[in-house]
mmCIF file of C-alpha atoms in Angstrom:
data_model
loop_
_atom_site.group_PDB
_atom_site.id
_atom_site.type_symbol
_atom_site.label_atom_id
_atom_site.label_comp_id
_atom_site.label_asym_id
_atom_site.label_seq_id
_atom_site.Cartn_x
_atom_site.Cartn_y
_atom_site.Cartn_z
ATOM 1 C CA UNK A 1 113.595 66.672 45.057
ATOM 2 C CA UNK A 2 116.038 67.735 42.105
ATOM 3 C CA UNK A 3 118.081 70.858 42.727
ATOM 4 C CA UNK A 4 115.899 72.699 40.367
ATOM 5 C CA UNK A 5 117.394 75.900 39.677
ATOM 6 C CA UNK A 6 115.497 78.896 40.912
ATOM 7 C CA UNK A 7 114.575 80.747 37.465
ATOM 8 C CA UNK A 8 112.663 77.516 36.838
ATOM 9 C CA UNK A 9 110.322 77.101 40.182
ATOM 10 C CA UNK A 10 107.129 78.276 38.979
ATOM 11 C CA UNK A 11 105.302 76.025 40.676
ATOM 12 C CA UNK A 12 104.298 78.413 43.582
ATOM 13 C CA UNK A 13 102.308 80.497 40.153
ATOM 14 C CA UNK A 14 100.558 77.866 38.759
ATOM 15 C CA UNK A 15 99.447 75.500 41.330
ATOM 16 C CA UNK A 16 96.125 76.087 42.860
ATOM 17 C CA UNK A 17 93.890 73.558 45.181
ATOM 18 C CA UNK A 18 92.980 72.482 41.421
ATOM 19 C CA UNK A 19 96.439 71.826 39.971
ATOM 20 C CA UNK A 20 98.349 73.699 37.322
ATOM 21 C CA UNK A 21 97.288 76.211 35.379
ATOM 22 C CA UNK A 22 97.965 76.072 32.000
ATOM 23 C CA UNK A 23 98.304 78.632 29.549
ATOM 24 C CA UNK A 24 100.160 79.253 25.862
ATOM 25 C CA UNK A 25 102.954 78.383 26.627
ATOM 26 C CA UNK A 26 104.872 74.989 27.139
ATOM 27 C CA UNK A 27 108.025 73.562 27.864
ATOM 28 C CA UNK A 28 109.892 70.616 27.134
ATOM 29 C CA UNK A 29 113.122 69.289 28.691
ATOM 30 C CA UNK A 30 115.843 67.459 27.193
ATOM 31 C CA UNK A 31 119.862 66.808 27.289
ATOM 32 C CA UNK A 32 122.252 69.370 26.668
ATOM 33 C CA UNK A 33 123.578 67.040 23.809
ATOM 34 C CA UNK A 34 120.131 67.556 21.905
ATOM 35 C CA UNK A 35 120.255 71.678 21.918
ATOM 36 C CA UNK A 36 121.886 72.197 18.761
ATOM 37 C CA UNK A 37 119.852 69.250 16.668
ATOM 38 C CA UNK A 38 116.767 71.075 17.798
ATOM 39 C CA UNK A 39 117.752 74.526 17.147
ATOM 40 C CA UNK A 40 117.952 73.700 13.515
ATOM 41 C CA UNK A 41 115.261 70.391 13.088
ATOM 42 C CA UNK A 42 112.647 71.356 16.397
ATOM 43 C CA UNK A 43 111.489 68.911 18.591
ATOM 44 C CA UNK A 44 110.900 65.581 16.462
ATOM 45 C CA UNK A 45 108.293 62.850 17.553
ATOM 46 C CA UNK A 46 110.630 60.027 19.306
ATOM 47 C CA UNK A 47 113.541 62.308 18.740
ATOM 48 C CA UNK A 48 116.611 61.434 20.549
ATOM 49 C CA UNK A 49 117.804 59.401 17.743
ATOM 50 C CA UNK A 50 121.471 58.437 19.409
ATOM 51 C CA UNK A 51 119.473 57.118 22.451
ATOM 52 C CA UNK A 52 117.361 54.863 19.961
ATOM 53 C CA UNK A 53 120.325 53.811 18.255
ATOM 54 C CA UNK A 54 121.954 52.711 21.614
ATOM 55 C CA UNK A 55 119.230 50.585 22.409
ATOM 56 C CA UNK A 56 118.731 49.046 19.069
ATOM 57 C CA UNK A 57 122.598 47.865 19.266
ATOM 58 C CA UNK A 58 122.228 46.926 22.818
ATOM 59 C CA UNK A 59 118.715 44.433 22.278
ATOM 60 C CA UNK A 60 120.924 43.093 18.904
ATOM 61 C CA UNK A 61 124.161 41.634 20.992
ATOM 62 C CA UNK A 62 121.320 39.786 23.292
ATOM 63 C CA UNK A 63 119.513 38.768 20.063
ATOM 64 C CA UNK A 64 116.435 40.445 20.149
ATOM 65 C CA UNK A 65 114.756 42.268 17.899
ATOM 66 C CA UNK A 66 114.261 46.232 18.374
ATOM 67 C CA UNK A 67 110.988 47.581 16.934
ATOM 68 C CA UNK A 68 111.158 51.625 17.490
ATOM 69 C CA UNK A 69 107.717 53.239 18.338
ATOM 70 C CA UNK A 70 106.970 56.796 17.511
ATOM 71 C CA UNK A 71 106.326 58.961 20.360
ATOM 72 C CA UNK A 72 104.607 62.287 21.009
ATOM 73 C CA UNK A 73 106.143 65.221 21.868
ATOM 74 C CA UNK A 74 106.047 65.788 25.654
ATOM 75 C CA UNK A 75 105.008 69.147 27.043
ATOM 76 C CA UNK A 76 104.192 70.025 30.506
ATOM 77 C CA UNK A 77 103.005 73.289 31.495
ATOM 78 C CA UNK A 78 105.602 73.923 34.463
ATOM 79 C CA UNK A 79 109.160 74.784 34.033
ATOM 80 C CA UNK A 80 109.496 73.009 36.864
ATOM 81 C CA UNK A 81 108.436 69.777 35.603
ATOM 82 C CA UNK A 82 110.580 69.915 32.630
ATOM 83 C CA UNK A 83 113.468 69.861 34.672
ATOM 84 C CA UNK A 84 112.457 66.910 36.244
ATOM 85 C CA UNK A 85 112.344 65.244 32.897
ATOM 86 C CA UNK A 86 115.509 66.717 31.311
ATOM 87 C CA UNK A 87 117.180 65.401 34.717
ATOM 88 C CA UNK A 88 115.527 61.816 33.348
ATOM 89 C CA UNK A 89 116.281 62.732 29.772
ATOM 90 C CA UNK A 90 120.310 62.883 30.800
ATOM 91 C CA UNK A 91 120.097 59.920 33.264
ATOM 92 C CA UNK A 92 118.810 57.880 30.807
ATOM 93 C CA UNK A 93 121.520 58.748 28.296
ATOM 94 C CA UNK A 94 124.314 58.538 30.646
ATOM 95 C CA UNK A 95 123.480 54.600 30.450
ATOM 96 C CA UNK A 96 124.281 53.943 26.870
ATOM 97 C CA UNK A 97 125.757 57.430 25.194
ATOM 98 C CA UNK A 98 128.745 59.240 27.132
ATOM 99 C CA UNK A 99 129.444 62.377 27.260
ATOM 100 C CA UNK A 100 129.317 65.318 29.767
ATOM 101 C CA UNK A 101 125.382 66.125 29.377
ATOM 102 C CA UNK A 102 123.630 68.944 31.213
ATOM 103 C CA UNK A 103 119.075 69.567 31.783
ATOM 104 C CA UNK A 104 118.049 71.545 29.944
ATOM 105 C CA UNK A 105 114.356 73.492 29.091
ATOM 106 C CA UNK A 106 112.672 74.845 26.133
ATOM 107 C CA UNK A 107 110.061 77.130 26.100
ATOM 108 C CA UNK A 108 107.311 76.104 23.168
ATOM 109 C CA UNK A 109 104.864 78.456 21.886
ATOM 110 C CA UNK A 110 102.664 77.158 19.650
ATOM 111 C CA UNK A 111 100.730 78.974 17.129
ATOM 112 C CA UNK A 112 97.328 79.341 18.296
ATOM 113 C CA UNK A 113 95.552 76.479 15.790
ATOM 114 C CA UNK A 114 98.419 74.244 16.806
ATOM 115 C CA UNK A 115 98.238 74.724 20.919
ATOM 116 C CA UNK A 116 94.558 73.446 20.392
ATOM 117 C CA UNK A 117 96.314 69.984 19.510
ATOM 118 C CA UNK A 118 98.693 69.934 23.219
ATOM 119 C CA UNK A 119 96.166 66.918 24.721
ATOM 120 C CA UNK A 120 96.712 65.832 28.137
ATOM 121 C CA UNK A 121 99.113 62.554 28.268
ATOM 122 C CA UNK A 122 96.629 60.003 29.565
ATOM 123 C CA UNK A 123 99.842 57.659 28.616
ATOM 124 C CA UNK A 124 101.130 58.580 31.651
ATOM 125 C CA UNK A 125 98.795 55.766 33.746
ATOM 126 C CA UNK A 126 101.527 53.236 32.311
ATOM 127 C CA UNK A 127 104.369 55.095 35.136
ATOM 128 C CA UNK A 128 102.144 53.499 37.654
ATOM 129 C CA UNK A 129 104.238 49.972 36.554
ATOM 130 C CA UNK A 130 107.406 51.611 36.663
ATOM 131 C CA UNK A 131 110.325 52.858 38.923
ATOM 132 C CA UNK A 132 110.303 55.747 37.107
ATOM 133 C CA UNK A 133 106.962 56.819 37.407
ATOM 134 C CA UNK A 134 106.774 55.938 41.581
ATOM 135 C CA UNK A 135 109.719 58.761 41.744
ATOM 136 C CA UNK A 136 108.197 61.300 39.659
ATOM 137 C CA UNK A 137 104.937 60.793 42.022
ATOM 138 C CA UNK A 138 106.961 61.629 45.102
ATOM 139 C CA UNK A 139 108.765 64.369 43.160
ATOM 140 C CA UNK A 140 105.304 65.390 42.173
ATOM 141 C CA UNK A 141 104.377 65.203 45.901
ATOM 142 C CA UNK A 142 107.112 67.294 47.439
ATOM 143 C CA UNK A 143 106.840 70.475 44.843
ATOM 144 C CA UNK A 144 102.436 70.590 45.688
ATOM 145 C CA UNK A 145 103.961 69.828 49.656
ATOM 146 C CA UNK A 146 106.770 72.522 48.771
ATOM 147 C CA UNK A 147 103.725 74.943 47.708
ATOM 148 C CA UNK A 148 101.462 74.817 50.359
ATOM 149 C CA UNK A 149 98.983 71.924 48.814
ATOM 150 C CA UNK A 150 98.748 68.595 49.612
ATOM 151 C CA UNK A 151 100.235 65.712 47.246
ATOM 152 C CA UNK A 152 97.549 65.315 44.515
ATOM 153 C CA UNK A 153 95.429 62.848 45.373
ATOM 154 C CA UNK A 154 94.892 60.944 41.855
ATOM 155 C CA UNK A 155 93.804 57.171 40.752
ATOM 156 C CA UNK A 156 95.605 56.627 37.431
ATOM 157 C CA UNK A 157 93.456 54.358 36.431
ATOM 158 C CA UNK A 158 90.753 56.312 36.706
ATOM 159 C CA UNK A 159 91.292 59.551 36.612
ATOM 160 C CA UNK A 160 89.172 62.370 34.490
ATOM 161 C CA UNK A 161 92.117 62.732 31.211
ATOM 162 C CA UNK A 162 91.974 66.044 31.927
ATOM 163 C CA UNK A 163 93.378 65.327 35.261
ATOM 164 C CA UNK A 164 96.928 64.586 33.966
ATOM 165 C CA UNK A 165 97.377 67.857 33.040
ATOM 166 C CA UNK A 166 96.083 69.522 35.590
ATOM 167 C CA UNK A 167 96.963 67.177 38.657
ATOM 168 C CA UNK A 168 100.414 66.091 37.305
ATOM 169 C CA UNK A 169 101.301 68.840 34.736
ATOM 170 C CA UNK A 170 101.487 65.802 31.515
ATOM 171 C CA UNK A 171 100.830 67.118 28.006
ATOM 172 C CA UNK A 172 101.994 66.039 24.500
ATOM 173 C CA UNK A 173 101.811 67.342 21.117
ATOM 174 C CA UNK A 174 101.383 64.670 18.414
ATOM 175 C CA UNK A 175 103.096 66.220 15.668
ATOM 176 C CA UNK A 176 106.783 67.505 15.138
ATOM 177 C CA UNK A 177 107.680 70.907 16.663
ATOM 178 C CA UNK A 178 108.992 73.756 14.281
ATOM 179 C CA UNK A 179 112.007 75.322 15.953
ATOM 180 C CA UNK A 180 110.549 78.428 15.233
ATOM 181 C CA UNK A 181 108.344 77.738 18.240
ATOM 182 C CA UNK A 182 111.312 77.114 20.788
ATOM 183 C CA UNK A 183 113.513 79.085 22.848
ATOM 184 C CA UNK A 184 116.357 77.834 25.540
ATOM 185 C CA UNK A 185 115.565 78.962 28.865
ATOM 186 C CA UNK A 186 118.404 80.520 30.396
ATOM 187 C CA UNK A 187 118.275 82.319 33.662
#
């Protein structure tokens, strides 16, 4: 498991023999290096702009062309959880953008019109073909085992969509996020 900081563990009040809870609130995490972009702009679809720039060089030297897809913004219901992917989100820029980067986690809070859009992120059967999705399904495992439940016992490729966000705490939001609607989470 990540050393997830203790003002984040919220797992032990949200998961029941059902999964999370969810409620009005969300939360998103990111790299340290993206705080100040999305204190002024929000939380853009496909966002971390440097990171897509990085790979666009990188597939040019070996000849290939780049074509950039736009991307949701992903939520998850658990505080916890966003760590977990802000620990991914710096990872994955430590490969191509240096810099000393840190996990971070905002809180959204969507007005109530808007927090009727956050659908659960039946994209998320596609981790089943990678690396990274076999870890966060063992991460996954150990905060339900950490909790008092068993692992979530889930067939991606078949699972009810509302499932993902219950099961495996996976929402997105396919629209732009005011920064209005964020807040740092700081313990």
């Amino acid at each position: 498991m990540t050393n997830t900081p203790a003002f984040l563990k919220d797992a032990k009040d949200l998961l029941t023999e059902q999964g999370f809870t969810t409620s009005d609130t969300w939360y998103h995490g990111t790299s340290s290096a993206l705080v100040e972009s999305i204190k002024k702009q929000g939380l853009k679809r496909s966002g971390d702009k440097e990171l897509k720039e990085a790979a666009k060089k990188t597939m040019a030297t070996i000849g290939n062309n780049y074509t950039e897809s736009i991307e949701p913004v992903f939520l998850t219901q658990s505080k916890e959880l966003a760590y977990y992917w802000a620990e991914q989100t710096v990872r994955d820029r430590s490969v191509r953008v240096e810099g000393d980067e840190q996990p971070v986690v905002f809180t959204v809070k969507l007005p109530k019109e808007l927090n009727n859009q956050v659908k659960p992120d039946v994209g998320a059967a596609s981790l089943l073909l990678v690396k990274e999705g076999e870890n966060f399904m063992a991460y996954l495992a150990g905060v339900y085992q950490a909790n008092g439940f068993d692992a979530p016992d889930i067939d991606l490729m078949k699972a009810d969509r509302m499932e993902y966000l219950t099961k495996l705490g996976m929402a997105y939001f396919n629209a732009d996020v005011d920064a209005s609607c964020l807040d740092i989470m700081t313990d």
